[in-house]
CSV table of C-alpha atoms in Angstrom, one decimal:
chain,number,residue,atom,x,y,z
N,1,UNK,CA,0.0,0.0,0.0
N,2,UNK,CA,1.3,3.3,-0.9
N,3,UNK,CA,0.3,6.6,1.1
N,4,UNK,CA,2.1,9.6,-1.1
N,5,UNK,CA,2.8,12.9,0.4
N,6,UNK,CA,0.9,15.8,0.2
N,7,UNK,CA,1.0,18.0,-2.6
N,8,UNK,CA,-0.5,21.9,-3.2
N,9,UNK,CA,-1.0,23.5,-6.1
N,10,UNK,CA,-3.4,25.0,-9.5
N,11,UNK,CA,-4.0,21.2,-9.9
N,12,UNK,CA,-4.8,20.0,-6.8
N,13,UNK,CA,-6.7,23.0,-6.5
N,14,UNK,CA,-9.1,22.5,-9.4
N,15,UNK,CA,-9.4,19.0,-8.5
N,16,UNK,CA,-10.4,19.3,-4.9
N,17,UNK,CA,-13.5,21.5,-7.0
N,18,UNK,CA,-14.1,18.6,-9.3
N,19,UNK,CA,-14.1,15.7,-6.6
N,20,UNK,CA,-16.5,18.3,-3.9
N,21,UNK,CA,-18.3,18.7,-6.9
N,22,UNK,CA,-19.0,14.7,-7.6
N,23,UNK,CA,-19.2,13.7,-3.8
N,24,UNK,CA,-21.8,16.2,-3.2
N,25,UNK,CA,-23.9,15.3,-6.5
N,26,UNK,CA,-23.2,11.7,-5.5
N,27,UNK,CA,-24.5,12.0,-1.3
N,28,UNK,CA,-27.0,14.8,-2.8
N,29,UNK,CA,-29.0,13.3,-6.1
N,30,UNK,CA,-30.5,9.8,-4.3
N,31,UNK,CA,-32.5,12.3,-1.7
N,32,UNK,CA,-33.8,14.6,-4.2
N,33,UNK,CA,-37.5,14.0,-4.9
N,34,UNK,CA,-39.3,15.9,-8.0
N,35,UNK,CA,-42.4,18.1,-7.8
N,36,UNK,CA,-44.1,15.2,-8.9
N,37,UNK,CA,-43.4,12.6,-6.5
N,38,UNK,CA,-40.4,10.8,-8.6
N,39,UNK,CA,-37.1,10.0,-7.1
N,40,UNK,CA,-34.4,12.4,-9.7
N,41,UNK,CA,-32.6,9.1,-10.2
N,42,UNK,CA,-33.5,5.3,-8.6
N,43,UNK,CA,-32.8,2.1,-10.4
N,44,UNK,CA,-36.0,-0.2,-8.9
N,45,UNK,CA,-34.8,-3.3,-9.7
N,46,UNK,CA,-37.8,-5.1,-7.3
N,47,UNK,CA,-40.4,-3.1,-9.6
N,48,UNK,CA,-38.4,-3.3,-12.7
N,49,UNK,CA,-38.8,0.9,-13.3
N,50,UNK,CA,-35.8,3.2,-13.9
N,51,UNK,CA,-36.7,6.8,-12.6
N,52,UNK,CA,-34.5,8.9,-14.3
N,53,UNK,CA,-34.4,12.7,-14.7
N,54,UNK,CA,-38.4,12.8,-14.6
N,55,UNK,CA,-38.5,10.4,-17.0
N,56,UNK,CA,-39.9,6.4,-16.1
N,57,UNK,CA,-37.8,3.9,-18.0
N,58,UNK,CA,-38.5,0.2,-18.4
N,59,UNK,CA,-36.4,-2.7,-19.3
N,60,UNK,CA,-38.5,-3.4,-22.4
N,61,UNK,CA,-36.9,-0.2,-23.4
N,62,UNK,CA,-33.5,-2.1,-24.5
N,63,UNK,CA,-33.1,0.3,-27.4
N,64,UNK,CA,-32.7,2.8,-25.1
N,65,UNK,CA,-30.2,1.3,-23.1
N,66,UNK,CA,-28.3,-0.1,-25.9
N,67,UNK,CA,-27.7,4.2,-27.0
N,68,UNK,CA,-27.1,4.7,-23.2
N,69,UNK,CA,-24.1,2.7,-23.1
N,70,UNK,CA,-22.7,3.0,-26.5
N,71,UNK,CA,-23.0,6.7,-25.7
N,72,UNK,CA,-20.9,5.9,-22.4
N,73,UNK,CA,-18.6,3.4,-24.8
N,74,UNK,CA,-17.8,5.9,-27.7
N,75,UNK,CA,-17.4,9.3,-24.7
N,76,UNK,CA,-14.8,6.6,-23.5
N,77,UNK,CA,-13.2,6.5,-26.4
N,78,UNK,CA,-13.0,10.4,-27.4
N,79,UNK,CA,-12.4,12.0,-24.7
N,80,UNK,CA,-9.4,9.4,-24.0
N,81,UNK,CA,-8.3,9.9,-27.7
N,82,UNK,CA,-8.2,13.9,-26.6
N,83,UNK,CA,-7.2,14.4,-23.3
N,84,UNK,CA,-6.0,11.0,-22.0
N,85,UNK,CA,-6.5,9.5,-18.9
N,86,UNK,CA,-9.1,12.6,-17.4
N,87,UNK,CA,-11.7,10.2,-16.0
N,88,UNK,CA,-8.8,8.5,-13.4
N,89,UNK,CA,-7.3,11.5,-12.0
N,90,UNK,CA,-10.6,13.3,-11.9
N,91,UNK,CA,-13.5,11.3,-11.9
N,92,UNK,CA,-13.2,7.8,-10.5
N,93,UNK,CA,-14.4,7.0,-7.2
N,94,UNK,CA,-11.1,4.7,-6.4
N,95,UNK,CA,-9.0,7.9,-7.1
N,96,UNK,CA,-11.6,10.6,-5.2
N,97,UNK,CA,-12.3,8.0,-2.1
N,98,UNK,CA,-8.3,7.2,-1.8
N,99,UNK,CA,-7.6,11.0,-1.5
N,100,UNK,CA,-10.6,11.3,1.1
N,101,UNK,CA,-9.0,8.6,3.1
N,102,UNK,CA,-5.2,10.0,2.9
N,103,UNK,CA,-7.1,13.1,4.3
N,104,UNK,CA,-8.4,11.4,7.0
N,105,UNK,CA,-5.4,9.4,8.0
N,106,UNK,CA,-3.1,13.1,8.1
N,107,UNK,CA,-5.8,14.5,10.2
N,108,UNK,CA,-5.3,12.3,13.0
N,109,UNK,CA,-2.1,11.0,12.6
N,110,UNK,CA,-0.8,14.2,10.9
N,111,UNK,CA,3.2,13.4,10.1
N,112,UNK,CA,3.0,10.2,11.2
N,113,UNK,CA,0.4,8.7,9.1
N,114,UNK,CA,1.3,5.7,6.9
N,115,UNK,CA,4.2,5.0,9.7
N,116,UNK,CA,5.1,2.0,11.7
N,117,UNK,CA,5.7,3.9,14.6
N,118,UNK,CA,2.1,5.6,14.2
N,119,UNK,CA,0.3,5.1,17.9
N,120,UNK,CA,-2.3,1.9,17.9
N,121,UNK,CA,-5.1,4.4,18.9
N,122,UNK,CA,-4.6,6.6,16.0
N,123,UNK,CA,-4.4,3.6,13.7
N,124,UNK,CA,-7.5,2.2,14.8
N,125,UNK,CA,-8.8,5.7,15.0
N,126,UNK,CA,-8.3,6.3,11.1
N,127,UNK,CA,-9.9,2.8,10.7
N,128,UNK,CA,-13.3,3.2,12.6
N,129,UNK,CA,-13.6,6.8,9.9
N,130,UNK,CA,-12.7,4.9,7.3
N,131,UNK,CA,-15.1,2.2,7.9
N,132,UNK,CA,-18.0,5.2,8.5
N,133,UNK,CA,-17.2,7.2,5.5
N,134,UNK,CA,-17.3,3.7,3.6
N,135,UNK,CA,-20.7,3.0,5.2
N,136,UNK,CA,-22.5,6.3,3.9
N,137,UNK,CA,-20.8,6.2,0.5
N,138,UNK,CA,-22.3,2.8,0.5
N,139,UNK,CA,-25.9,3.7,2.6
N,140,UNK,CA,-26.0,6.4,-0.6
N,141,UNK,CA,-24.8,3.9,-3.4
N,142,UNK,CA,-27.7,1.2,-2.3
N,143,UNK,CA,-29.8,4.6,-1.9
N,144,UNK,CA,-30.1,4.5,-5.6
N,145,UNK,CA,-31.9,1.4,-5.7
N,146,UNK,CA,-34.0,2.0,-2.3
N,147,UNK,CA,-35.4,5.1,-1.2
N,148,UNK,CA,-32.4,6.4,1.3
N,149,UNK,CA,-35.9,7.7,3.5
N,150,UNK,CA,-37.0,4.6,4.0
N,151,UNK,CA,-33.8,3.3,4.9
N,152,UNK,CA,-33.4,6.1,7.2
N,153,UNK,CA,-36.6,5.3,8.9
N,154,UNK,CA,-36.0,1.6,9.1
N,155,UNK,CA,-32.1,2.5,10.5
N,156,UNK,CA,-33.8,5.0,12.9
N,157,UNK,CA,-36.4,3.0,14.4
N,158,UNK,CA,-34.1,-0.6,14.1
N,159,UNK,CA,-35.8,-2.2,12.2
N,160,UNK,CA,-33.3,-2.9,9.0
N,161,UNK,CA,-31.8,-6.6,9.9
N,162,UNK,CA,-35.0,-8.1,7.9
N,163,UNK,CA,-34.2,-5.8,4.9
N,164,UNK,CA,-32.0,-7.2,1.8
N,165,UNK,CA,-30.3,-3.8,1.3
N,166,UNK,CA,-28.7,-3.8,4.9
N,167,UNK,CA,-27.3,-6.5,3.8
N,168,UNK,CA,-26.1,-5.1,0.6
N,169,UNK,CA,-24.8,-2.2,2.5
N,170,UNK,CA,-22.0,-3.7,4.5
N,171,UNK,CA,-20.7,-5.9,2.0
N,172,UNK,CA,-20.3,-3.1,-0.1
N,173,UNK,CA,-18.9,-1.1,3.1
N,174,UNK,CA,-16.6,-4.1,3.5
N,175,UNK,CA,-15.4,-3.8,-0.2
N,176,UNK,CA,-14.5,-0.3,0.0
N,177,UNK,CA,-12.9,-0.4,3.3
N,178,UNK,CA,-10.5,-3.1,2.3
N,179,UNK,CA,-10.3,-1.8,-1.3
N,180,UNK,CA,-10.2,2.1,-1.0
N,181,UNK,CA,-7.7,1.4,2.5
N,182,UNK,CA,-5.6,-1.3,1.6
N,183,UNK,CA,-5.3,-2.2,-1.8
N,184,UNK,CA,-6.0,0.8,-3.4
N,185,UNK,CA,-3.0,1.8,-6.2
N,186,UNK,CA,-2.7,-1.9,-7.0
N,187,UNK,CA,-6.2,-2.5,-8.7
N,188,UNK,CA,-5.1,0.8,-11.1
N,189,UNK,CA,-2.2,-1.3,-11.5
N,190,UNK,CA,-3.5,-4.6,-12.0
N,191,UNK,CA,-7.1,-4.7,-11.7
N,192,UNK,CA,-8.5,-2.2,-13.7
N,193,UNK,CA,-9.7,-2.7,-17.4
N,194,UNK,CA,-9.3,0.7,-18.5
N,195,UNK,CA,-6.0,1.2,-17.6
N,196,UNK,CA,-5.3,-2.2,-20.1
N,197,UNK,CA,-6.6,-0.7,-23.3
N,198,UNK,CA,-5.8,3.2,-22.9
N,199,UNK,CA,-2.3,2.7,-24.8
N,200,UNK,CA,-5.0,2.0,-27.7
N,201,UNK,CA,-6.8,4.9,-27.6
N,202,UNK,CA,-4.0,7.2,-27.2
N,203,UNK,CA,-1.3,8.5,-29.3
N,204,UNK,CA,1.4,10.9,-29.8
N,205,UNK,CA,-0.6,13.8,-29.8
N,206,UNK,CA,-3.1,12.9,-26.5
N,207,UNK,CA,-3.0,15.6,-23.8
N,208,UNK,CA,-2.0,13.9,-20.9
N,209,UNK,CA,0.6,14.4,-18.0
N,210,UNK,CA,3.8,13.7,-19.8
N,211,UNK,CA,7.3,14.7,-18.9
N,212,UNK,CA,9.7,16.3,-21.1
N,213,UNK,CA,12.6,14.3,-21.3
N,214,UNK,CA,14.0,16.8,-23.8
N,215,UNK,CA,14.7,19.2,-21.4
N,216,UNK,CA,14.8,17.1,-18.6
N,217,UNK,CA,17.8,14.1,-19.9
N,218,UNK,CA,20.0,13.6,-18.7
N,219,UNK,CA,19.1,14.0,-15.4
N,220,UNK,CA,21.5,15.9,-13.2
N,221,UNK,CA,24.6,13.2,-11.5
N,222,UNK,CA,25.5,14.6,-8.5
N,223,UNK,CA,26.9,18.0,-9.1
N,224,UNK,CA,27.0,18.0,-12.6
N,225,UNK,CA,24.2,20.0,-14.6
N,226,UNK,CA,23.3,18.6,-17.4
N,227,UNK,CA,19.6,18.3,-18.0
N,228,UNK,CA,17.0,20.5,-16.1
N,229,UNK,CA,15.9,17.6,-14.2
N,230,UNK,CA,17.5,17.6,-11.3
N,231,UNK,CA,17.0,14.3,-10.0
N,232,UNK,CA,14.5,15.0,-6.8
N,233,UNK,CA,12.0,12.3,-7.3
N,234,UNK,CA,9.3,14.3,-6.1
N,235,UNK,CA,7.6,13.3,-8.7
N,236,UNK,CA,7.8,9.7,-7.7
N,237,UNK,CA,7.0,10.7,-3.8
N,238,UNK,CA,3.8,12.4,-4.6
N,239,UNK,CA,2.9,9.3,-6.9
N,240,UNK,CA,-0.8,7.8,-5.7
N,241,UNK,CA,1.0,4.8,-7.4
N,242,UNK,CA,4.6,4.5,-6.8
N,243,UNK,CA,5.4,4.9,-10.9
N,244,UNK,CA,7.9,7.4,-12.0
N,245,UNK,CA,6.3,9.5,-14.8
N,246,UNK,CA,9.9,10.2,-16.1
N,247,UNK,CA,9.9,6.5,-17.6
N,248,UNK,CA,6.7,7.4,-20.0
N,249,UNK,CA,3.4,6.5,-20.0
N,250,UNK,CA,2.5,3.7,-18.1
N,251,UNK,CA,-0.4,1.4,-16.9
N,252,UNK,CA,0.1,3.1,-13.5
N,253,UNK,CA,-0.2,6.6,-14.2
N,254,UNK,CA,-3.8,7.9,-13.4
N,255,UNK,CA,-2.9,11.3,-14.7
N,256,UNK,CA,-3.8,13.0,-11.1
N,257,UNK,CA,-1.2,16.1,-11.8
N,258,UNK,CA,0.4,15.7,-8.4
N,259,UNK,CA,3.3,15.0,-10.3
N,260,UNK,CA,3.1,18.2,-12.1
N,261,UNK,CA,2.4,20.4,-9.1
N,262,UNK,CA,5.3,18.7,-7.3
N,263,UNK,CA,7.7,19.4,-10.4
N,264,UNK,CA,6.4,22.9,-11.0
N,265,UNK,CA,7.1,23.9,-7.0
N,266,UNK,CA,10.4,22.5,-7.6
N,267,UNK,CA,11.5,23.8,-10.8
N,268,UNK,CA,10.3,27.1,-9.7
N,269,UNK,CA,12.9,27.3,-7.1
N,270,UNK,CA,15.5,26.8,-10.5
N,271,UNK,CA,13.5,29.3,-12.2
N,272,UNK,CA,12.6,27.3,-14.8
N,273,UNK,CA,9.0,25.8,-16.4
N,274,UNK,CA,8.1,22.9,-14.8
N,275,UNK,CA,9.2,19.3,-16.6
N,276,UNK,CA,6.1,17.9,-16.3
N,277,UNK,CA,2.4,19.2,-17.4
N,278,UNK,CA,-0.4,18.6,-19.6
N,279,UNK,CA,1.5,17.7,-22.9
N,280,UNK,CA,1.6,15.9,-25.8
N,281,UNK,CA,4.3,13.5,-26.9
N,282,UNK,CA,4.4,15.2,-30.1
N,283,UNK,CA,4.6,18.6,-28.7
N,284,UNK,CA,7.6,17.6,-26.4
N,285,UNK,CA,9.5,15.9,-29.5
N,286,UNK,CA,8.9,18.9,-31.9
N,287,UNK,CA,7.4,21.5,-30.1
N,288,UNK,CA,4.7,21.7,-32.2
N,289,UNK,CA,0.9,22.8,-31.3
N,290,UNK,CA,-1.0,20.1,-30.1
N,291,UNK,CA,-3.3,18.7,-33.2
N,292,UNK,CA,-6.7,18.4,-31.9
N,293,UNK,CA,-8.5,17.6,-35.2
N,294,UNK,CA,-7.1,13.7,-36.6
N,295,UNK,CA,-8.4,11.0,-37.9
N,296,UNK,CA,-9.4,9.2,-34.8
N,297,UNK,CA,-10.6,11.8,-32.9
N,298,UNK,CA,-12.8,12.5,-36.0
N,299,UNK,CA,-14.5,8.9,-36.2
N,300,UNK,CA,-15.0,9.2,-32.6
N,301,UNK,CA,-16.5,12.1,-32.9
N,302,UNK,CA,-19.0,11.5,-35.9
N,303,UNK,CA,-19.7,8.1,-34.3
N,304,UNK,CA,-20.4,9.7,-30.6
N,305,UNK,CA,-22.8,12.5,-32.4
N,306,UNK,CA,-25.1,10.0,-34.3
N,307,UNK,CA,-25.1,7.9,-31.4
N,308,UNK,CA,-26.3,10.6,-29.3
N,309,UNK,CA,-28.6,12.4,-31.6
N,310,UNK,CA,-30.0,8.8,-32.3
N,311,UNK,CA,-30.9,8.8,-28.6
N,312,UNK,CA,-32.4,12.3,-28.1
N,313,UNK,CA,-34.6,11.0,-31.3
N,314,UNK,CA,-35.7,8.0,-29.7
N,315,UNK,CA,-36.4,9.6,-26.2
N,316,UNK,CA,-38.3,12.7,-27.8
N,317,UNK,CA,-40.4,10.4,-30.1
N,318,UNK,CA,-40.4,7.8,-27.3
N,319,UNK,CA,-44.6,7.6,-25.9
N,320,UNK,CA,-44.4,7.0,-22.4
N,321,UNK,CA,-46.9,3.5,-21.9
N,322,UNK,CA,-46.0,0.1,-22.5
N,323,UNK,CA,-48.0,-3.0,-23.8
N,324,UNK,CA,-47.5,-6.6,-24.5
N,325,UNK,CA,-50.6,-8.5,-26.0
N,326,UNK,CA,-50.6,-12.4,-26.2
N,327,UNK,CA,-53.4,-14.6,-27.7
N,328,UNK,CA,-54.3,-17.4,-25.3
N,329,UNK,CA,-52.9,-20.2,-26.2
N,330,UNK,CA,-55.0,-22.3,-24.3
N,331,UNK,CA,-58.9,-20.5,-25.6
N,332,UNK,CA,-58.4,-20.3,-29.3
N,333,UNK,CA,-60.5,-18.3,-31.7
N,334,UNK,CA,-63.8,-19.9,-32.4
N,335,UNK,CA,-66.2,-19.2,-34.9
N,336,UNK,CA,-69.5,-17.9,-33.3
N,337,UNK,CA,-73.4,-17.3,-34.9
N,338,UNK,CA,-73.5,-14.7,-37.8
N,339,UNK,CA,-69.9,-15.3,-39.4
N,340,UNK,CA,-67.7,-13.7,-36.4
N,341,UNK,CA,-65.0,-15.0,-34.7
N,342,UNK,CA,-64.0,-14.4,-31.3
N,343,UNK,CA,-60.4,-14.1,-29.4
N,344,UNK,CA,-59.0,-13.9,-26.5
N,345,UNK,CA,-56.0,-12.1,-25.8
N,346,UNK,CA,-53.7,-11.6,-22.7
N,347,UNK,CA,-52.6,-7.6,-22.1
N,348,UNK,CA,-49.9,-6.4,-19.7
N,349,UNK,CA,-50.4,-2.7,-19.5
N,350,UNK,CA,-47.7,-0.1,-18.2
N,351,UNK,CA,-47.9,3.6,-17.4
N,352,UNK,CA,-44.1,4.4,-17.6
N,353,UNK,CA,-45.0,8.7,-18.2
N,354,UNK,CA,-44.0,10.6,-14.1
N,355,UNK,CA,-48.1,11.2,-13.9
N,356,UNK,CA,-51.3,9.3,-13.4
N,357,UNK,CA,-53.2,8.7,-17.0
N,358,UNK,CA,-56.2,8.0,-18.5
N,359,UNK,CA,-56.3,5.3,-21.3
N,360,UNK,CA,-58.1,2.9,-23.6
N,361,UNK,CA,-58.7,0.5,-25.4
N,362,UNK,CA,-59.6,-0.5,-29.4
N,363,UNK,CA,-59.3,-2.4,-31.9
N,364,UNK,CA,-59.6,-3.2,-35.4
N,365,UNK,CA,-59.0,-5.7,-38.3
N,366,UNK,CA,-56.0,-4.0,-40.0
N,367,UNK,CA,-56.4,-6.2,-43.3
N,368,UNK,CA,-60.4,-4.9,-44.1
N,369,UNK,CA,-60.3,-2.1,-42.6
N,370,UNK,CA,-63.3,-3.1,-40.2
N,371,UNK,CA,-63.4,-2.3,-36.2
N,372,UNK,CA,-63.3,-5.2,-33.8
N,373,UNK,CA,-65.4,-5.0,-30.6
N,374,UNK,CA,-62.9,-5.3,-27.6
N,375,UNK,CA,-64.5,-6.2,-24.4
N,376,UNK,CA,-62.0,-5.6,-20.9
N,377,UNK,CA,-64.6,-5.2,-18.3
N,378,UNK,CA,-64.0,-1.6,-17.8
N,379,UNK,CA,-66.6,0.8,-18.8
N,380,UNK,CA,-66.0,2.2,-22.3
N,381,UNK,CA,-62.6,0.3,-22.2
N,382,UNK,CA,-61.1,3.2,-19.8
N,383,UNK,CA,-58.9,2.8,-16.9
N,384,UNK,CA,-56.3,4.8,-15.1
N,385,UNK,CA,-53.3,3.8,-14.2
N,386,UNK,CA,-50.4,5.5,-11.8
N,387,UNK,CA,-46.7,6.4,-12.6
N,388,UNK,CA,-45.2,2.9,-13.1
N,389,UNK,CA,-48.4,1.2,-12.4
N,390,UNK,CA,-49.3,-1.8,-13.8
N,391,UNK,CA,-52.1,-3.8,-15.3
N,392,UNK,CA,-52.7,-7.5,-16.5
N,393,UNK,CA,-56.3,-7.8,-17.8
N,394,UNK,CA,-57.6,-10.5,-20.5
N,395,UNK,CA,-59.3,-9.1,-23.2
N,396,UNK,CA,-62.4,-10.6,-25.6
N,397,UNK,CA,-62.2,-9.8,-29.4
N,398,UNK,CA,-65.2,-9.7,-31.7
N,399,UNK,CA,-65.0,-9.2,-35.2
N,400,UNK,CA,-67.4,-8.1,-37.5
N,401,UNK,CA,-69.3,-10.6,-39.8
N,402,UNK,CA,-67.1,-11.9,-42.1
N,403,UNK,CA,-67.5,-13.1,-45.8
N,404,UNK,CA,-66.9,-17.0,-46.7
N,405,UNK,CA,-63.7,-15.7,-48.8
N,406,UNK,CA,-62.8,-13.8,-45.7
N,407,UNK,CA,-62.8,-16.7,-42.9
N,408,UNK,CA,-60.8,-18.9,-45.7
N,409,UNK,CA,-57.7,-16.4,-45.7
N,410,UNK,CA,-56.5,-18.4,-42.6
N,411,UNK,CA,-55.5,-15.8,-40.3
N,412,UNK,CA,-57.0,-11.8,-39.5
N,413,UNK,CA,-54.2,-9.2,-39.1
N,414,UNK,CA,-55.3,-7.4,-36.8
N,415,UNK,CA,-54.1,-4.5,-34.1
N,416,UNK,CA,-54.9,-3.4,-30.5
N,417,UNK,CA,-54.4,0.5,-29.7
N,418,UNK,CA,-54.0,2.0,-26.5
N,419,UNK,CA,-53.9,5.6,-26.0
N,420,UNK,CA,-54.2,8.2,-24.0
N,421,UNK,CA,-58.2,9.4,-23.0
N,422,UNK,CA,-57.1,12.6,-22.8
N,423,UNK,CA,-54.8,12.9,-25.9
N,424,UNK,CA,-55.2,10.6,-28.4
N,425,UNK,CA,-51.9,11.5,-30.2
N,426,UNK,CA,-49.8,9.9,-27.9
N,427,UNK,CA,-51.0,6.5,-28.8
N,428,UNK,CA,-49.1,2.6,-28.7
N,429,UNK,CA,-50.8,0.1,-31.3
N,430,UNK,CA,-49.6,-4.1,-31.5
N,431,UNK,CA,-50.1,-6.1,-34.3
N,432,UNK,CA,-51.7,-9.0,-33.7
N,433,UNK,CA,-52.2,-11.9,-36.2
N,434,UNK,CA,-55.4,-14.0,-35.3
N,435,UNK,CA,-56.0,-17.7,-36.9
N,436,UNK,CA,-59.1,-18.8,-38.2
N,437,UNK,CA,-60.4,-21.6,-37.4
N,438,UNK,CA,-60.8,-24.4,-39.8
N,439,UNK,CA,-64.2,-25.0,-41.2
């Protein structure tokens, strides 16, 4: 395990606004509850409904999610082609949380933390925080998939020891503790997938946190000046991961900037720029301005844009109900008196719009044009249904009479539309293919 010293500076700065910002949205967003009664975000596995943003989301709704994560995929891809390894040093939780614990540890051990000779109180001291901040970044990550009020309530008045997500909750505190407090720069180093395959998706001209080695080499021997570096290893003291940044890009490097605050405080003492910043290789070897615009950044690009505009398409056209409509297998059509045949059919009805709705029922025989009486048992085939609500009815069809040529075509195409009472534009229609019965 590796605890780095301390390092001030612009970067550590700007990130300690970017990491408040994203542990604040993180504790904040699972408590927030919309005008109309919706959680801003919860994942209700139990219920199968996504509430997200105001909007109700279903797992029928696989196209959706299929543009939510190539949009996540392709982002992955550009902004790593761009700017390099952003998301590790700014974003990830293993990076934020192991800085939140480093800050814990010098606040009670101050000098002394990460020491054998620390005292056994502080130790234990560091790990009883540890093991509470763990606990509400885990209470708040399970609070995404249970409403973090009723957990309160149920933590409050103990009563949680029934509840699956307790349980949930300390194996996830568990995880973090040993993770984020004991093996923390070694799944960067090892563990994590990203850091495998973004050699591939940078190139010379990524802006990342790169050292110039043609100012810096040599490095200085002893006395003798003979590159600017002059051999401190700051660099590798403030290292969340023990690498040295002076040996090129590696797996390790999760392109915090400590490094380049640490080199910058030092070099500034020489009066001289710093050796290592925001570069591009291509910009250290020639100097040159970084090229923003190439051919993989491009593709990235065009592919990221029609992936996302294909998404704002599909939610803004999306109409917020859901049906699936099944003919019983077990009751058949039949031919009754006067030439009509009757079905039944199985409907699972889903409101998936933030509001309560009115809707109903029809249906019609697609192929002659020709209405089909729909009996549900509701009056005038109208029901309401809640946000997320559902409802499984069976449903009786009744043609109208049809000819002898007509009830030898085999099967009726036919459809079953449900729409909203209020506004019949926003509308869901199934196909539905009845067979005749043999004669």
């Amino acid at each position: 395990m590796i605890i780095s010293r301390p390092q001030k500076g612009k970067v550590r700065t700007r990130r300690n606004f970017v990491m408040s910002f994203l542990v604040g949205l993180f504790l904040i967003a699972p408590w927030v509850v919309l005008p109309e009664g919706s959680p801003l975000i919860r994942l209700d596995i139990p219920h199968r409904v996504f509430h997200l943003f105001g909007g109700l989301f279903i797992p029928q709704e696989g196209l959706i999610l299929w543009f939510f994560l190539l949009t996540m995929g392709l982002s992955l891809f550009f902004f790593t082609s761009v700017i390099g390894r952003v998301w590790c040093g700014w974003g990830c939780p293993q990076t934020i949380y192991t800085d939140l614990f480093d800050r814990i540890g010098r606040f009670v051990l101050d000098s002394k933390y990460g020491k054998k000779d620390a005292s056994i109180v502080g130790k234990y001291t560091v790990y009883f925080l540890w093991i509470v901040v763990s606990f509400i970044a885990s209470f708040h990550w399970i609070g995404y998939f249970v409403s973090p009020y009723e957990m309160l309530a149920d933590y409050v008045s103990l009563s949680f020891v029934n509840q699956t997500y307790f349980y949930f909750t300390l194996f996830f505190t568990a995880a973090m503790f040993i993770d984020i407090g004991f093996i923390r720069e070694q799944f960067c180093r090892y563990a994590c997938p990203y850091a495998r395959f973004q050699t591939l998706l940078m190139d010379e001209h990524s802006w990342n946190v790169t050292y110039d080695f043609k100012r810096g080499e040599p490095r200085r021997d002893g006395k003798t000046k003979i590159g600017d570096c002059i051999a401190c290893n700051m660099c590798v003291v403030v290292c969340p991961t023990g690498i040295d940044i002076r040996d090129g890009l590696q797996v390790g490097c999760v392109a915090c900037g400590k490094c380049v605050d640490a080199c910058t405080s030092i070099m500034a003492k020489e009066n001289k720029k710093t050796l290592i910043g925001y570069f591009s290789l291509k910009q250290i070897e020639t100097g040159a301005k970084i090229k923003w615009i190439r051919p993989r950044t491009v593709i990235y690009a065009i592919l990221l844009t029609v992936v996302v505009t294909g998404a704002i398409i599909q939610l803004v056209t999306r109409t917020p109900m859901s049906m699936i409509a099944a003919s019983n297998k077990s009751m058949p059509p039949i031919l009754i008196p006067d030439n009509k045949i009757r079905a039944f059919v199985a409907l699972r009805i889903q409101n998936i719009a933030p509001i309560e709705k009115e809707f109903q029922l029809s249906a019609s025989d697609t192929r002659h044009g020709k209405e089909i009486l729909i009996r549900s048992g509701e009056e005038n085939n109208k029901f309401k249904l809640g946000s997320g609500e559902i409802k499984s009815i069976s449903v009786v069809l009744e043609t109208q009479p049809l000819t002898e040529q007509e009830l030898n075509e085999g099967y009726l195409p036919g459809s079953i539309v449900l729409q909203n009472a209020e506004d019949p534009e926003e509308r869901l229609e199934k196909k539905l293919s009845l067979t005749l019965p043999r004669r």
